[in-house]
PDB file of C-alpha atoms in Angstrom:
ATOM      1  CA  MET S   1      -0.172   0.084   0.118  1.00  0.00           C
ATOM      2  CA  GLN S   2       1.338   3.479  -0.901  1.00  0.00           C
ATOM      3  CA  THR S   3       2.158   5.842   2.159  1.00  0.00           C
ATOM      4  CA  PRO S   4      -0.109   8.865   2.192  1.00  0.00           C
ATOM      5  CA  THR S   5       1.424  11.993   1.408  1.00  0.00           C
ATOM      6  CA  ARG S   6       1.794  14.897   3.790  1.00  0.00           C
ATOM      7  CA  CYS S   7       2.091  18.433   3.361  1.00  0.00           C
ATOM      8  CA  GLY S   8       2.537  21.349   5.798  1.00  0.00           C
ATOM      9  CA  VAL S   9       3.583  25.109   6.224  1.00  0.00           C
ATOM     10  CA  VAL S  10       6.494  25.859   8.562  1.00  0.00           C
ATOM     11  CA  ALA S  11       7.259  29.404   9.274  1.00  0.00           C
ATOM     12  CA  VAL S  12      10.717  30.307  10.271  1.00  0.00           C
ATOM     13  CA  ILE S  13      10.915  33.411  12.432  1.00  0.00           C
ATOM     14  CA  GLY S  14      13.645  34.791  14.721  1.00  0.00           C
ATOM     15  CA  ALA S  15      15.364  38.132  15.312  1.00  0.00           C
ATOM     16  CA  PRO S  16      17.552  39.514  12.326  1.00  0.00           C
ATOM     17  CA  ASN S  17      20.598  37.467  11.697  1.00  0.00           C
ATOM     18  CA  ALA S  18      19.722  34.511  13.671  1.00  0.00           C
ATOM     19  CA  GLY S  19      20.462  32.375  10.910  1.00  0.00           C
ATOM     20  CA  LYS S  20      16.911  31.441   9.478  1.00  0.00           C
ATOM     21  CA  SER S  21      17.827  31.647   5.747  1.00  0.00           C
ATOM     22  CA  THR S  22      20.891  29.447   6.347  1.00  0.00           C
ATOM     23  CA  LEU S  23      18.856  26.842   7.985  1.00  0.00           C
ATOM     24  CA  VAL S  24      15.846  27.000   5.350  1.00  0.00           C
ATOM     25  CA  ASN S  25      18.999  26.516   2.644  1.00  0.00           C
ATOM     26  CA  GLN S  26      20.168  23.505   4.787  1.00  0.00           C
ATOM     27  CA  LEU S  27      16.455  21.802   5.135  1.00  0.00           C
ATOM     28  CA  VAL S  28      15.793  22.256   1.336  1.00  0.00           C
ATOM     29  CA  GLY S  29      19.193  21.064   0.472  1.00  0.00           C
ATOM     30  CA  GLN S  30      20.125  23.903  -1.712  1.00  0.00           C
ATOM     31  CA  LYS S  31      20.291  27.686  -1.733  1.00  0.00           C
ATOM     32  CA  VAL S  32      16.749  29.221  -1.999  1.00  0.00           C
ATOM     33  CA  ALA S  33      17.122  32.152   0.360  1.00  0.00           C
ATOM     34  CA  ILE S  34      19.957  34.557   0.382  1.00  0.00           C
ATOM     35  CA  THR S  35      22.377  34.854   3.247  1.00  0.00           C
ATOM     36  CA  SER S  36      24.637  37.591   4.652  1.00  0.00           C
ATOM     37  CA  ALA S  37      26.519  38.273   7.826  1.00  0.00           C
ATOM     38  CA  LYS S  38      24.500  41.495   7.867  1.00  0.00           C
ATOM     39  CA  ALA S  39      21.178  41.509   9.509  1.00  0.00           C
ATOM     40  CA  GLN S  40      17.742  42.127   7.839  1.00  0.00           C
ATOM     41  CA  THR S  41      18.934  40.400   4.553  1.00  0.00           C
ATOM     42  CA  THR S  42      15.820  38.751   3.581  1.00  0.00           C
ATOM     43  CA  ARG S  43      12.867  41.192   2.531  1.00  0.00           C
ATOM     44  CA  ALA S  44      10.209  39.320   1.067  1.00  0.00           C
ATOM     45  CA  ARG S  45       8.936  35.946   2.191  1.00  0.00           C
ATOM     46  CA  MET S  46      10.828  33.776   0.475  1.00  0.00           C
ATOM     47  CA  LEU S  47       9.730  29.912   0.357  1.00  0.00           C
ATOM     48  CA  GLY S  48      11.711  26.858   0.470  1.00  0.00           C
ATOM     49  CA  ILE S  49      10.432  23.398  -0.359  1.00  0.00           C
ATOM     50  CA  ALA S  50      11.812  20.686   1.677  1.00  0.00           C
ATOM     51  CA  LEU S  51      10.960  16.972   1.064  1.00  0.00           C
ATOM     52  CA  HIS S  52      11.395  14.064   3.645  1.00  0.00           C
ATOM     53  CA  GLY S  53       9.911  10.920   2.201  1.00  0.00           C
ATOM     54  CA  PRO S  54       6.450  11.408   1.371  1.00  0.00           C
ATOM     55  CA  VAL S  55       6.270  14.569   3.242  1.00  0.00           C
ATOM     56  CA  GLN S  56       6.544  18.107   1.542  1.00  0.00           C
ATOM     57  CA  MET S  57       7.195  21.030   3.991  1.00  0.00           C
ATOM     58  CA  ILE S  58       6.903  24.706   2.699  1.00  0.00           C
ATOM     59  CA  LEU S  59       9.244  26.641   4.551  1.00  0.00           C
ATOM     60  CA  VAL S  60       8.215  30.440   5.009  1.00  0.00           C
ATOM     61  CA  ASP S  61      11.504  32.291   5.501  1.00  0.00           C
ATOM     62  CA  THR S  62      10.232  35.290   7.208  1.00  0.00           C
ATOM     63  CA  PRO S  63      12.354  38.994   7.394  1.00  0.00           C
ATOM     64  CA  GLY S  64      13.609  39.247  10.732  1.00  0.00           C
ATOM     65  CA  ILE S  65      11.007  40.632  12.906  1.00  0.00           C
ATOM     66  CA  PHE S  66      12.471  44.073  14.648  1.00  0.00           C
ATOM     67  CA  ALA S  67      10.905  47.441  15.611  1.00  0.00           C
ATOM     68  CA  PRO S  68       9.893  49.039  12.189  1.00  0.00           C
ATOM     69  CA  LYS S  69      10.976  52.487  11.551  1.00  0.00           C
ATOM     70  CA  ARG S  70      10.968  53.246   7.749  1.00  0.00           C
ATOM     71  CA  ARG S  71       8.175  51.900   5.501  1.00  0.00           C
ATOM     72  CA  LEU S  72      10.459  49.406   4.113  1.00  0.00           C
ATOM     73  CA  ASP S  73      10.847  47.855   7.528  1.00  0.00           C
ATOM     74  CA  ARG S  74       7.140  48.052   8.414  1.00  0.00           C
ATOM     75  CA  ALA S  75       6.578  46.160   4.971  1.00  0.00           C
ATOM     76  CA  MET S  76       9.185  43.552   5.945  1.00  0.00           C
ATOM     77  CA  VAL S  77       7.577  43.059   9.433  1.00  0.00           C
ATOM     78  CA  SER S  78       4.302  42.574   8.134  1.00  0.00           C
ATOM     79  CA  ALA S  79       5.410  40.045   5.667  1.00  0.00           C
ATOM     80  CA  ALA S  80       6.961  38.039   8.359  1.00  0.00           C
ATOM     81  CA  TRP S  81       3.878  37.794  10.450  1.00  0.00           C
ATOM     82  CA  GLU S  82       1.740  37.084   7.388  1.00  0.00           C
ATOM     83  CA  GLY S  83       4.116  34.031   6.872  1.00  0.00           C
ATOM     84  CA  ALA S  84       3.539  32.965  10.241  1.00  0.00           C
ATOM     85  CA  GLU S  85      -0.448  32.846  10.010  1.00  0.00           C
ATOM     86  CA  SER S  86      -2.004  29.247  10.049  1.00  0.00           C
ATOM     87  CA  ALA S  87       1.412  27.530   9.847  1.00  0.00           C
ATOM     88  CA  ASP S  88       1.354  23.836  10.924  1.00  0.00           C
ATOM     89  CA  ALA S  89       4.511  24.774  12.911  1.00  0.00           C
ATOM     90  CA  VAL S  90       6.366  27.979  13.910  1.00  0.00           C
ATOM     91  CA  LEU S  91      10.073  27.669  14.247  1.00  0.00           C
ATOM     92  CA  LEU S  92      11.762  30.309  16.638  1.00  0.00           C
ATOM     93  CA  ILE S  93      15.462  30.408  15.720  1.00  0.00           C
ATOM     94  CA  VAL S  94      17.722  31.841  18.426  1.00  0.00           C
ATOM     95  CA  ASP S  95      21.350  32.799  18.070  1.00  0.00           C
ATOM     96  CA  PRO S  96      22.370  31.928  21.552  1.00  0.00           C
ATOM     97  CA  ILE S  97      25.859  33.664  21.448  1.00  0.00           C
ATOM     98  CA  LYS S  98      24.320  37.486  20.158  1.00  0.00           C
ATOM     99  CA  GLN S  99      20.939  36.604  21.622  1.00  0.00           C
ATOM    100  CA  ARG S 100      19.700  40.268  20.456  1.00  0.00           C
ATOM    101  CA  ARG S 101      17.405  40.377  23.747  1.00  0.00           C
ATOM    102  CA  HIS S 102      15.730  43.617  22.598  1.00  0.00           C
ATOM    103  CA  GLU S 103      14.676  41.847  19.284  1.00  0.00           C
ATOM    104  CA  LEU S 104      13.727  38.508  20.960  1.00  0.00           C
ATOM    105  CA  GLU S 105      11.359  40.141  23.431  1.00  0.00           C
ATOM    106  CA  PRO S 106       8.780  41.418  21.413  1.00  0.00           C
ATOM    107  CA  LEU S 107       8.823  38.130  19.365  1.00  0.00           C
ATOM    108  CA  LEU S 108       8.422  36.014  22.583  1.00  0.00           C
ATOM    109  CA  GLU S 109       5.572  38.329  23.620  1.00  0.00           C
ATOM    110  CA  ALA S 110       3.819  37.830  20.345  1.00  0.00           C
ATOM    111  CA  LEU S 111       4.462  34.068  20.287  1.00  0.00           C
ATOM    112  CA  GLU S 112       2.657  33.630  23.798  1.00  0.00           C
ATOM    113  CA  GLN S 113      -0.444  34.600  22.010  1.00  0.00           C
ATOM    114  CA  ARG S 114      -0.292  32.722  19.042  1.00  0.00           C
ATOM    115  CA  PRO S 115      -1.992  29.216  18.640  1.00  0.00           C
ATOM    116  CA  GLU S 116       0.468  27.566  16.208  1.00  0.00           C
ATOM    117  CA  ARG S 117       2.838  24.745  17.483  1.00  0.00           C
ATOM    118  CA  LYS S 118       5.981  26.131  18.390  1.00  0.00           C
ATOM    119  CA  ILE S 119       9.293  24.836  18.175  1.00  0.00           C
ATOM    120  CA  LEU S 120      12.422  26.536  19.723  1.00  0.00           C
ATOM    121  CA  VAL S 121      15.575  26.048  17.593  1.00  0.00           C
ATOM    122  CA  LEU S 122      18.967  27.224  19.211  1.00  0.00           C
ATOM    123  CA  ASN S 123      21.177  27.707  16.353  1.00  0.00           C
ATOM    124  CA  LYS S 124      25.173  28.106  16.314  1.00  0.00           C
ATOM    125  CA  VAL S 125      25.644  24.978  18.800  1.00  0.00           C
ATOM    126  CA  ASP S 126      29.061  24.722  16.896  1.00  0.00           C
ATOM    127  CA  ARG S 127      30.366  27.885  18.519  1.00  0.00           C
ATOM    128  CA  ALA S 128      28.253  28.392  21.863  1.00  0.00           C
ATOM    129  CA  LYS S 129      29.167  26.925  25.056  1.00  0.00           C
ATOM    130  CA  LYS S 130      26.818  24.182  26.511  1.00  0.00           C
ATOM    131  CA  GLU S 131      26.158  25.425  29.910  1.00  0.00           C
ATOM    132  CA  PRO S 132      24.583  28.931  28.989  1.00  0.00           C
ATOM    133  CA  LEU S 133      22.868  27.053  25.902  1.00  0.00           C
ATOM    134  CA  LEU S 134      20.982  24.947  28.181  1.00  0.00           C
ATOM    135  CA  GLU S 135      20.139  27.581  30.789  1.00  0.00           C
ATOM    136  CA  LEU S 136      18.628  29.537  27.801  1.00  0.00           C
ATOM    137  CA  ALA S 137      16.828  26.770  26.603  1.00  0.00           C
ATOM    138  CA  GLN S 138      15.287  26.364  30.111  1.00  0.00           C
ATOM    139  CA  GLU S 139      14.453  30.058  30.454  1.00  0.00           C
ATOM    140  CA  MET S 140      12.603  30.192  27.078  1.00  0.00           C
ATOM    141  CA  SER S 141      10.633  27.110  27.737  1.00  0.00           C
ATOM    142  CA  GLN S 142       9.338  28.785  31.177  1.00  0.00           C
ATOM    143  CA  ARG S 143       7.992  31.564  29.112  1.00  0.00           C
ATOM    144  CA  ILE S 144       6.639  29.606  26.264  1.00  0.00           C
ATOM    145  CA  GLU S 145       5.274  26.128  25.861  1.00  0.00           C
ATOM    146  CA  PHE S 146       7.461  24.839  23.176  1.00  0.00           C
ATOM    147  CA  GLU S 147       6.571  21.343  21.638  1.00  0.00           C
ATOM    148  CA  GLU S 148      10.215  20.607  21.322  1.00  0.00           C
ATOM    149  CA  ILE S 149      13.672  22.292  21.740  1.00  0.00           C
ATOM    150  CA  PHE S 150      16.299  21.263  18.813  1.00  0.00           C
ATOM    151  CA  PHE S 151      20.124  22.467  19.168  1.00  0.00           C
ATOM    152  CA  VAL S 152      21.327  22.853  15.820  1.00  0.00           C
ATOM    153  CA  SER S 153      24.153  24.378  13.726  1.00  0.00           C
ATOM    154  CA  ALA S 154      22.620  25.881  10.348  1.00  0.00           C
ATOM    155  CA  LEU S 155      26.138  26.443   8.991  1.00  0.00           C
ATOM    156  CA  THR S 156      27.544  22.906   9.551  1.00  0.00           C
ATOM    157  CA  GLY S 157      24.267  21.037   9.320  1.00  0.00           C
ATOM    158  CA  ASP S 158      24.585  19.384  12.779  1.00  0.00           C
ATOM    159  CA  GLY S 159      21.128  18.334  14.272  1.00  0.00           C
ATOM    160  CA  VAL S 160      19.624  19.496  11.217  1.00  0.00           C
ATOM    161  CA  ALA S 161      18.314  15.907   9.921  1.00  0.00           C
ATOM    162  CA  GLU S 162      16.844  15.127  13.059  1.00  0.00           C
ATOM    163  CA  MET S 163      14.927  18.285  13.206  1.00  0.00           C
ATOM    164  CA  LYS S 164      13.836  17.871   9.737  1.00  0.00           C
ATOM    165  CA  GLU S 165      12.642  14.363  10.883  1.00  0.00           C
ATOM    166  CA  ALA S 166      10.624  15.464  13.629  1.00  0.00           C
ATOM    167  CA  LEU S 167       9.031  18.391  11.579  1.00  0.00           C
ATOM    168  CA  ALA S 168       7.885  16.048   9.017  1.00  0.00           C
ATOM    169  CA  GLU S 169       6.112  13.867  11.388  1.00  0.00           C
ATOM    170  CA  ARG S 170       4.249  16.799  12.581  1.00  0.00           C
ATOM    171  CA  MET S 171       2.838  17.755   9.099  1.00  0.00           C
ATOM    172  CA  PRO S 172      -0.690  16.765   8.202  1.00  0.00           C
ATOM    173  CA  GLU S 173      -1.812  14.412   5.643  1.00  0.00           C
ATOM    174  CA  GLY S 174      -2.412  16.084   2.285  1.00  0.00           C
ATOM    175  CA  VAL S 175      -1.395  16.178  -1.209  1.00  0.00           C
ATOM    176  CA  TRP S 176       1.577  18.190  -1.980  1.00  0.00           C
ATOM    177  CA  MET S 177       1.301  21.736  -3.168  1.00  0.00           C
ATOM    178  CA  TYR S 178       4.156  21.898  -5.389  1.00  0.00           C
ATOM    179  CA  PRO S 179       5.932  19.651  -8.103  1.00  0.00           C
ATOM    180  CA  GLU S 180       8.465  17.253  -6.655  1.00  0.00           C
ATOM    181  CA  ASP S 181      11.440  19.126  -8.456  1.00  0.00           C
ATOM    182  CA  GLN S 182      10.490  22.625  -7.225  1.00  0.00           C
ATOM    183  CA  VAL S 183      12.701  24.123  -4.396  1.00  0.00           C
ATOM    184  CA  SER S 184      11.133  27.643  -4.122  1.00  0.00           C
ATOM    185  CA  ASP S 185       8.199  29.412  -4.988  1.00  0.00           C
ATOM    186  CA  ALA S 186      10.428  32.474  -5.841  1.00  0.00           C
ATOM    187  CA  SER S 187      10.247  33.294  -9.689  1.00  0.00           C
ATOM    188  CA  GLU S 188      13.607  32.862 -11.399  1.00  0.00           C
ATOM    189  CA  ARG S 189      13.330  36.729 -12.001  1.00  0.00           C
ATOM    190  CA  LEU S 190      13.024  37.560  -8.146  1.00  0.00           C
ATOM    191  CA  LEU S 191      15.802  34.993  -7.355  1.00  0.00           C
ATOM    192  CA  ALA S 192      18.057  36.579  -9.731  1.00  0.00           C
ATOM    193  CA  ALA S 193      17.415  40.023  -8.231  1.00  0.00           C
ATOM    194  CA  GLU S 194      17.988  38.604  -4.861  1.00  0.00           C
ATOM    195  CA  ILE S 195      21.293  36.854  -5.876  1.00  0.00           C
ATOM    196  CA  THR S 196      22.678  40.471  -7.334  1.00  0.00           C
ATOM    197  CA  ARG S 197      21.580  41.895  -3.895  1.00  0.00           C
ATOM    198  CA  GLU S 198      23.254  39.468  -1.873  1.00  0.00           C
ATOM    199  CA  GLN S 199      26.550  40.494  -3.924  1.00  0.00           C
ATOM    200  CA  LEU S 200      25.849  44.210  -3.009  1.00  0.00           C
ATOM    201  CA  TYR S 201      25.853  43.059   0.607  1.00  0.00           C
ATOM    202  CA  GLN S 202      29.079  41.146   0.264  1.00  0.00           C
ATOM    203  CA  GLN S 203      31.267  43.254  -1.734  1.00  0.00           C
ATOM    204  CA  LEU S 204      30.088  47.009  -0.311  1.00  0.00           C
ATOM    205  CA  HIS S 205      30.423  46.359   3.425  1.00  0.00           C
ATOM    206  CA  GLU S 206      29.411  49.808   4.106  1.00  0.00           C
ATOM    207  CA  GLU S 207      26.023  50.788   4.929  1.00  0.00           C
ATOM    208  CA  LEU S 208      24.881  51.158   1.348  1.00  0.00           C
ATOM    209  CA  PRO S 209      23.020  47.896   0.849  1.00  0.00           C
ATOM    210  CA  TYR S 210      20.137  48.855   2.977  1.00  0.00           C
ATOM    211  CA  ASP S 211      19.666  52.118   0.955  1.00  0.00           C
ATOM    212  CA  SER S 212      19.831  49.925  -2.313  1.00  0.00           C
ATOM    213  CA  ALA S 213      17.321  47.674  -4.093  1.00  0.00           C
ATOM    214  CA  VAL S 214      17.685  45.501  -7.341  1.00  0.00           C
ATOM    215  CA  ARG S 215      14.900  45.656  -9.736  1.00  0.00           C
ATOM    216  CA  PRO S 216      14.394  42.903 -12.370  1.00  0.00           C
ATOM    217  CA  GLU S 217      14.112  44.515 -15.709  1.00  0.00           C
ATOM    218  CA  GLN S 218      14.407  42.134 -18.495  1.00  0.00           C
ATOM    219  CA  TYR S 219      14.572  38.244 -18.472  1.00  0.00           C
ATOM    220  CA  LYS S 220      14.596  36.564 -21.509  1.00  0.00           C
ATOM    221  CA  THR S 221      15.897  33.365 -23.302  1.00  0.00           C
ATOM    222  CA  ARG S 222      18.102  33.939 -26.341  1.00  0.00           C
ATOM    223  CA  PRO S 223      17.784  31.644 -29.410  1.00  0.00           C
ATOM    224  CA  ASP S 224      21.165  29.526 -28.469  1.00  0.00           C
ATOM    225  CA  GLY S 225      19.297  28.810 -25.034  1.00  0.00           C
ATOM    226  CA  SER S 226      21.409  30.992 -22.855  1.00  0.00           C
ATOM    227  CA  LEU S 227      19.555  33.775 -20.549  1.00  0.00           C
ATOM    228  CA  GLU S 228      19.671  37.355 -20.751  1.00  0.00           C
ATOM    229  CA  ILE S 229      19.018  39.163 -17.801  1.00  0.00           C
ATOM    230  CA  HIS S 230      18.941  43.279 -17.297  1.00  0.00           C
ATOM    231  CA  GLN S 231      18.706  44.668 -13.661  1.00  0.00           C
ATOM    232  CA  GLN S 232      18.581  47.931 -12.466  1.00  0.00           C
ATOM    233  CA  ILE S 233      20.562  48.839  -8.961  1.00  0.00           C
ATOM    234  CA  VAL S 234      18.701  51.509  -7.459  1.00  0.00           C
ATOM    235  CA  VAL S 235      20.580  53.721  -4.855  1.00  0.00           C
ATOM    236  CA  ALA S 236      18.964  56.772  -2.809  1.00  0.00           C
ATOM    237  CA  ARG S 237      22.059  59.306  -3.311  1.00  0.00           C
ATOM    238  CA  GLU S 238      24.379  60.257  -6.396  1.00  0.00           C
ATOM    239  CA  THR S 239      27.500  59.635  -3.924  1.00  0.00           C
ATOM    240  CA  GLN S 240      25.848  55.947  -3.512  1.00  0.00           C
ATOM    241  CA  ARG S 241      26.194  55.379  -7.116  1.00  0.00           C
ATOM    242  CA  GLY S 242      29.859  56.165  -7.106  1.00  0.00           C
ATOM    243  CA  ILE S 243      30.221  53.380  -4.625  1.00  0.00           C
ATOM    244  CA  VAL S 244      28.370  51.004  -6.412  1.00  0.00           C
ATOM    245  CA  LEU S 245      30.285  51.553  -9.786  1.00  0.00           C
ATOM    246  CA  GLY S 246      33.569  51.840  -7.852  1.00  0.00           C
ATOM    247  CA  LYS S 247      36.887  53.145  -9.736  1.00  0.00           C
ATOM    248  CA  GLY S 248      36.505  53.040 -13.541  1.00  0.00           C
ATOM    249  CA  GLY S 249      33.304  50.673 -13.062  1.00  0.00           C
ATOM    250  CA  GLN S 250      35.530  48.073 -11.443  1.00  0.00           C
ATOM    251  CA  LYS S 251      32.940  47.531  -8.389  1.00  0.00           C
ATOM    252  CA  ILE S 252      30.094  46.901 -10.790  1.00  0.00           C
ATOM    253  CA  LYS S 253      31.731  44.753 -12.808  1.00  0.00           C
ATOM    254  CA  ALA S 254      32.965  42.370 -10.015  1.00  0.00           C
ATOM    255  CA  ILE S 255      29.388  42.441  -8.540  1.00  0.00           C
ATOM    256  CA  GLY S 256      27.979  41.436 -11.994  1.00  0.00           C
ATOM    257  CA  GLU S 257      30.611  38.633 -12.489  1.00  0.00           C
ATOM    258  CA  ALA S 258      29.951  37.072  -9.158  1.00  0.00           C
ATOM    259  CA  ALA S 259      26.332  37.385  -9.483  1.00  0.00           C
ATOM    260  CA  ARG S 260      26.223  35.707 -13.111  1.00  0.00           C
ATOM    261  CA  LYS S 261      28.723  33.015 -12.169  1.00  0.00           C
ATOM    262  CA  GLU S 262      26.261  31.941  -9.456  1.00  0.00           C
ATOM    263  CA  LEU S 263      23.253  32.333 -11.338  1.00  0.00           C
ATOM    264  CA  SER S 264      24.645  30.124 -14.146  1.00  0.00           C
ATOM    265  CA  GLU S 265      25.417  27.177 -11.619  1.00  0.00           C
ATOM    266  CA  LEU S 266      22.204  27.638  -9.809  1.00  0.00           C
ATOM    267  CA  LEU S 267      20.061  27.564 -13.352  1.00  0.00           C
ATOM    268  CA  GLY S 268      22.514  25.190 -15.051  1.00  0.00           C
ATOM    269  CA  LEU S 269      22.724  27.439 -17.987  1.00  0.00           C
ATOM    270  CA  LYS S 270      25.037  30.235 -19.436  1.00  0.00           C
ATOM    271  CA  VAL S 271      23.762  33.646 -18.339  1.00  0.00           C
ATOM    272  CA  HIS S 272      24.563  37.165 -19.536  1.00  0.00           C
ATOM    273  CA  LEU S 273      23.982  39.630 -16.817  1.00  0.00           C
ATOM    274  CA  PHE S 274      23.624  43.344 -17.444  1.00  0.00           C
ATOM    275  CA  LEU S 275      23.526  45.833 -14.544  1.00  0.00           C
ATOM    276  CA  HIS S 276      23.290  49.467 -14.399  1.00  0.00           C
ATOM    277  CA  VAL S 277      22.849  51.868 -11.465  1.00  0.00           C
ATOM    278  CA  LYS S 278      19.995  54.416 -11.024  1.00  0.00           C
ATOM    279  CA  VAL S 279      19.610  57.339  -8.419  1.00  0.00           C
ATOM    280  CA  LEU S 280      15.881  57.195  -7.203  1.00  0.00           C
ATOM    281  CA  GLU S 281      16.121  59.474  -4.058  1.00  0.00           C
ATOM    282  CA  ASN S 282      12.868  58.350  -2.447  1.00  0.00           C
ATOM    283  CA  TRP S 283      12.782  54.709  -3.809  1.00  0.00           C
ATOM    284  CA  SER S 284      11.825  53.308  -0.589  1.00  0.00           C
ATOM    285  CA  GLU S 285       8.531  55.143  -0.798  1.00  0.00           C
ATOM    286  CA  ASP S 286       7.909  53.865  -4.171  1.00  0.00           C
ATOM    287  CA  LYS S 287       4.864  51.383  -4.528  1.00  0.00           C
ATOM    288  CA  GLU S 288       6.189  49.828  -7.587  1.00  0.00           C
ATOM    289  CA  VAL S 289       9.770  48.952  -6.206  1.00  0.00           C
ATOM    290  CA  PHE S 290       8.062  47.284  -3.261  1.00  0.00           C
ATOM    291  CA  GLU S 291       5.673  45.054  -5.343  1.00  0.00           C
ATOM    292  CA  GLU S 292       8.783  44.273  -7.671  1.00  0.00           C
ATOM    293  CA  MET S 293      10.472  42.959  -4.615  1.00  0.00           C
ATOM    294  CA  GLY S 294       7.554  40.905  -3.699  1.00  0.00           C
ATOM    295  CA  LEU S 295       6.645  42.937  -0.750  1.00  0.00           C
ATOM    296  CA  ASP S 296       3.155  44.346  -0.018  1.00  0.00           C
ATOM    297  CA  TRP S 297       2.793  48.044   0.226  1.00  0.00           C
ATOM    298  CA  VAL S 298       2.241  49.064   3.969  1.00  0.00           C
ATOM    299  CA  ARG S 299       1.209  52.254   5.345  1.00  0.00           C
TER     300      ARG S 299
END
């Protein structure tokens, strides 16, 4: 007799930089969410789709929840809570080393009121000391009724397989929502823009990336089967344009080269990537830019 299929939604929440995207990538088994050492890299609700035997788990990788100041921040936070609604399980990921108490506290308060099954994931166990780790686990479980607590390292993969197995068991019976070979619901256009944005983070260590966005412009297949992608990097000030371009255009060339290489590997075909920089003073107040980034326009 055939084993019945199961399918469920797992919301992944946590303070900025707790390792959510790295964990989603580990569970899926390949890169679906961009990661960076900077906080608040994830903007839209990126979905990863993880398979475990007859079980399909839709992972909603929510943006780090923090106190929102700008419209962009408000849109990110609203996307995060939307991602957690009606999930079959909510994973709270905590970085035991940095902890970021001021950002963790509002999360705990909000979680106390929520009906979903809650699971605590203490990340970075490869670097955290054991005693404080256990104390933190105990302290948190006194606050909130977690069904289970996992100690993992999203980076090395330690403990992730056991956690995936336990999550799979919690998923309700039902038909799969996505085809077996699909790993993300992000369109390739959006993923391509995210990968360029990740390079902005990695290659420009200043505060610039928070002031920048990548807009997909053209995405077309050439007659030879290769892919032609045009993207616009939007910055808020003329001086920032200079930073992105770099001396003699060297910086934008390096960003484009690295993004193109990664896209070629991910998509398995030759990619021609064309980038240009545009100064849009109030881009973060522009509804169109938001929608292109997969975010809802939040007042």
